[in-house]
Coordinates of C-alpha atoms in Angstrom, one line a residue:
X104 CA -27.7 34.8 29.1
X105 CA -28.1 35.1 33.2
X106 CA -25.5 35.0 35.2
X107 CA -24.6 35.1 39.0
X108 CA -21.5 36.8 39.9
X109 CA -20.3 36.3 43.6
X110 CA -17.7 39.1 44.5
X111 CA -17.6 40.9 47.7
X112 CA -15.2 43.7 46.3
X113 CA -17.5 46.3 45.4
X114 CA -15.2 48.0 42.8
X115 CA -14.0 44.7 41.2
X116 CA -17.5 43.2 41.0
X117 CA -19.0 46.9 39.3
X118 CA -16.3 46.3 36.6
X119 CA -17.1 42.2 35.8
X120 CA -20.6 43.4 36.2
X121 CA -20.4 46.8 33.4
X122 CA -18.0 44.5 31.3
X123 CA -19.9 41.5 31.5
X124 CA -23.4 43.3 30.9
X125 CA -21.2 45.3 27.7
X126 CA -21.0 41.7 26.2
X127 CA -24.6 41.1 26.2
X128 CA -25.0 39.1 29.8
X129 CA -27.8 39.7 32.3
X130 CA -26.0 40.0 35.7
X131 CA -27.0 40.2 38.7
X132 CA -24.4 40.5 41.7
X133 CA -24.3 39.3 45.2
X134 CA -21.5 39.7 47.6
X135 CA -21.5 37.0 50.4
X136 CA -22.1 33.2 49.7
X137 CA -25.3 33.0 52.1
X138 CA -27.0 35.7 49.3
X139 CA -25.6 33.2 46.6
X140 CA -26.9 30.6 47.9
X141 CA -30.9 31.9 48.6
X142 CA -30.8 33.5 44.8
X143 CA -30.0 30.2 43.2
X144 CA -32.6 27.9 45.4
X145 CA -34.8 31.0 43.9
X146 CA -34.0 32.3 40.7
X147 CA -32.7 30.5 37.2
X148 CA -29.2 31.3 36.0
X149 CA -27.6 30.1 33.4
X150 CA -24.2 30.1 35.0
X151 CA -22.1 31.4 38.0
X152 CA -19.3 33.5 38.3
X153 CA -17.6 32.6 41.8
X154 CA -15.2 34.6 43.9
X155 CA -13.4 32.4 46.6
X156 CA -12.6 34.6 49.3
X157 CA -16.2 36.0 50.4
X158 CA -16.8 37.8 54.0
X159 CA -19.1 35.0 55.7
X160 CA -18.7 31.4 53.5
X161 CA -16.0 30.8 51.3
X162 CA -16.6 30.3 47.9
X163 CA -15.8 26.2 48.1
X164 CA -18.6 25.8 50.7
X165 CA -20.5 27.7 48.3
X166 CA -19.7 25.3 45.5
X167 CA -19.8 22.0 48.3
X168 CA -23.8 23.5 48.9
X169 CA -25.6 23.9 44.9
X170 CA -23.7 20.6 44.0
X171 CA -24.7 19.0 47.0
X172 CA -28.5 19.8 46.2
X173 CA -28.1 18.8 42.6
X174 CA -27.4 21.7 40.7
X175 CA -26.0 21.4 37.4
X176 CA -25.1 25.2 36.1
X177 CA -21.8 25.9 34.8
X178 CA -19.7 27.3 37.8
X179 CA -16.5 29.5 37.2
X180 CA -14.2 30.4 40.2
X181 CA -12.8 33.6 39.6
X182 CA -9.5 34.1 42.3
X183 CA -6.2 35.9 43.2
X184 CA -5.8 31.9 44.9
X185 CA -3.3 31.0 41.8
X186 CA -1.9 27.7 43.5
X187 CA -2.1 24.7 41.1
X188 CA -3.5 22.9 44.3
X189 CA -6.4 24.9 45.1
X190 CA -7.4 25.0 40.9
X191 CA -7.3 21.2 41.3
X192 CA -9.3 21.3 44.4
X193 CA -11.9 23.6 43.4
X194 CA -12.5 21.5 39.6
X195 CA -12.3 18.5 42.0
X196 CA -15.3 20.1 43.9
X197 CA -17.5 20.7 41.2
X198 CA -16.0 23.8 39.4
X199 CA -16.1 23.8 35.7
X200 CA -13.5 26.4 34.9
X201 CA -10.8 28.7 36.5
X202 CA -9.9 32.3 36.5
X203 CA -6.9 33.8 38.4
X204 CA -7.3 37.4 38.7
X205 CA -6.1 39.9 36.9
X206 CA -7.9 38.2 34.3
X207 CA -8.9 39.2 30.4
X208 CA -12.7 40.8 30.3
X209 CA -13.3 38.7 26.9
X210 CA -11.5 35.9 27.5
X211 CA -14.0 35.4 30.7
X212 CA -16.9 36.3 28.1
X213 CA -15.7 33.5 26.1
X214 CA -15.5 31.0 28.7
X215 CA -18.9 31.5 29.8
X216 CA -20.3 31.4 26.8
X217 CA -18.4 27.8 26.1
X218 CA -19.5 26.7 29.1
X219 CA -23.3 27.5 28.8
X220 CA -23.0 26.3 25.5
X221 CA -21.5 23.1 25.9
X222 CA -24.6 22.9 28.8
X223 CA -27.2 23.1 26.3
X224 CA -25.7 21.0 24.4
X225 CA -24.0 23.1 21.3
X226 CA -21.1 22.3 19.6
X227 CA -20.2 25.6 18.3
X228 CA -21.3 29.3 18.9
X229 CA -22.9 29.1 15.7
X230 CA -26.0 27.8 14.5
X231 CA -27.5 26.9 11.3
X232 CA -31.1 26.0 10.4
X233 CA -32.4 26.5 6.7
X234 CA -30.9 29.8 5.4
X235 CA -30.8 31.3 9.3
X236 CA -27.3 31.9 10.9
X237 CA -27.0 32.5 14.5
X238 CA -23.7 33.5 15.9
X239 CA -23.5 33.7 19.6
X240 CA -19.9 34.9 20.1
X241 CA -20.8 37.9 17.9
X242 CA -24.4 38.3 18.6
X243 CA -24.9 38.1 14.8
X244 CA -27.6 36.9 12.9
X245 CA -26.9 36.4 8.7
X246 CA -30.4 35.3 6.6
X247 CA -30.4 34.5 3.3
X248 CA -26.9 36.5 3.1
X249 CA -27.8 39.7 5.2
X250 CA -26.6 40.7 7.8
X251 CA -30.2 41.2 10.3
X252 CA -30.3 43.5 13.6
X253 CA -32.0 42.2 16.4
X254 CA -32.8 43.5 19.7
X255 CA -31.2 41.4 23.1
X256 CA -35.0 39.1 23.4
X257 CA -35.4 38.8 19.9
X258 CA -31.9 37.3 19.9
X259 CA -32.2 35.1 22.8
X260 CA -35.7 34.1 20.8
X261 CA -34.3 33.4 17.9
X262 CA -31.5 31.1 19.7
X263 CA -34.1 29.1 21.9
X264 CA -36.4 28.4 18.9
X265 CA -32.8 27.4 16.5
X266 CA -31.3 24.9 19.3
X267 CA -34.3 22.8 18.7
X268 CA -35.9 22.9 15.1
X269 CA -39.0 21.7 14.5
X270 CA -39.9 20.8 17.8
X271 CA -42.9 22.6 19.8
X272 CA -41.9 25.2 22.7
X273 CA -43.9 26.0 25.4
X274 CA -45.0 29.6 26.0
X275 CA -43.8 29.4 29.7
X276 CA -40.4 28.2 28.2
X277 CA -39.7 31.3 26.0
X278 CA -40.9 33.5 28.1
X279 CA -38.0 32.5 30.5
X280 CA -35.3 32.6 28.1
X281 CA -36.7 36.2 26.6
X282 CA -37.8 38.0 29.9
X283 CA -34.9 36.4 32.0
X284 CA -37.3 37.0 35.6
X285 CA -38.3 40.4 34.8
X286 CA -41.4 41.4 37.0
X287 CA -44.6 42.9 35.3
X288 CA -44.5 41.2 32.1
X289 CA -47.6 42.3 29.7
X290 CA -49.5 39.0 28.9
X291 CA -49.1 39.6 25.1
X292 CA -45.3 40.9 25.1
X293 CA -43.8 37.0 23.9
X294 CA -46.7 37.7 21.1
X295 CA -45.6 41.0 20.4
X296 CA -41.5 39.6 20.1
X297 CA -42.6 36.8 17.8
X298 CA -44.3 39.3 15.5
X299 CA -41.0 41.5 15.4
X300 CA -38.5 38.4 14.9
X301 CA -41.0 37.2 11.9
X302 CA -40.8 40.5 10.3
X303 CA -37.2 40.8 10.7
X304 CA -36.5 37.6 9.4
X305 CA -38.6 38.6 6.7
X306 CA -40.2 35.0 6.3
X307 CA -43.5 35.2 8.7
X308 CA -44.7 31.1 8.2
X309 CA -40.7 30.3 9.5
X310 CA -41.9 30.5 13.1
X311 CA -45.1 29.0 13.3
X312 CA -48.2 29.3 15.8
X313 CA -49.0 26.1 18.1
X314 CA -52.4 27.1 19.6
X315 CA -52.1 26.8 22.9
X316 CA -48.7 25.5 23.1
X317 CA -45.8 27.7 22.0
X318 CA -44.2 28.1 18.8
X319 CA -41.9 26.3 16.7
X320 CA -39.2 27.2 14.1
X321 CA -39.7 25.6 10.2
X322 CA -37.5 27.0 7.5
X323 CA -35.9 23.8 5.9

């Protein structure tokens, strides 16, 4: 998961950033709303972690702008600003949660991870196709019974191909899920992933080849 986190205090932000990142997210952190801004008219995230109080646009003109332009991620404010006026303000402006600082490192991990989910659509943090069990809270994965490590991409591989069963997805698709806008990506490396997750789950015709499409996931 790929988040955005918006804080201008550089010792605050390296903490959400190390704790967040110790929880599994991808983050990447700005610290003025103009660099918000440019990264998401340029770069996919799955959601945005929002400080209010930034040196050059505050955080609501910040929130006014993506939502003005259509843009549908999650958005959590994070903010000392505790008044019950401003949290109504802010969810009134497009906000989809609200943090007042100090604030709990997992209880922020769980609210992100409710609100992305609920984005794509998932009821729960877990998800169950055939004998495959996916938990997202806990990063887990249970097949047949067993307890199966997997690396972060074949995770996030393994979650993408189990929120849609059955159907086809694109190689272009995965690829953003897995490699998340890394640079210098090897031509085979989704290839490589897919051969690892079907060993791993130790049923290789459960993810099956669509030649020159993508992949799709069959274990019913």
């Amino acid at each position: 998961m790929e988040l955005l986190l918006v804080e201008d205090d550089a010792m605050l932000g390296q903490a959400v950033e190390l704790g967040l990142s110790e929880r599994q997210f991808l983050v990447q952190r700005v610290r003025t709303g103009a660099a918000a801004i440019s990264e998401l008219n340029r770069t996919h995230y799955d959601a945005v972690v929002l400080d209010l109080g930034l040196p050059d646009l505050d955080g609501t003109r910040v929130l006014a702008s993506l939502r003005k332009k259509g843009m549908t991620l999650p958005v959590l404010v994070l903010t000392a600003r505790d008044q019950s006026s401003e949290i109504v303000k802010q969810l009134d402006n497009g906000a989809d949660d609200y943090m007042i600082k100090p604030f709990d490192m997992n209880e922020l991990a769980a609210r992100l991870r409710a609100l992305v989910r609920r984005q794509r659509g998932y009821a729960s943090p877990e998800l169950k196709v055939g004998d495959i069990v996916l938990d997202d809270a806990n990063h887990s994965v249970v097949v047949e019974g067993l307890a199966v490590n997997l690396s972060r991409r074949e995770f996030e591989l393994l979650k993408a191909l189990m929120s849609a069963p059955e159907r086809v997805h694109s190689r272009d698709k995965l690829e953003q899920v897995v490699f998340q806008n890394e640079a210098q990506v090897e031509s085979n490396a989704l290839e490589v992933h897919v051969h690892n997750l079907r060993k791993k789950l130790g049923h290789k015709e459960w993810i099956q080849t669509i030649r020159g499409i993508g992949f799709r996931l069959q274990c019913n």
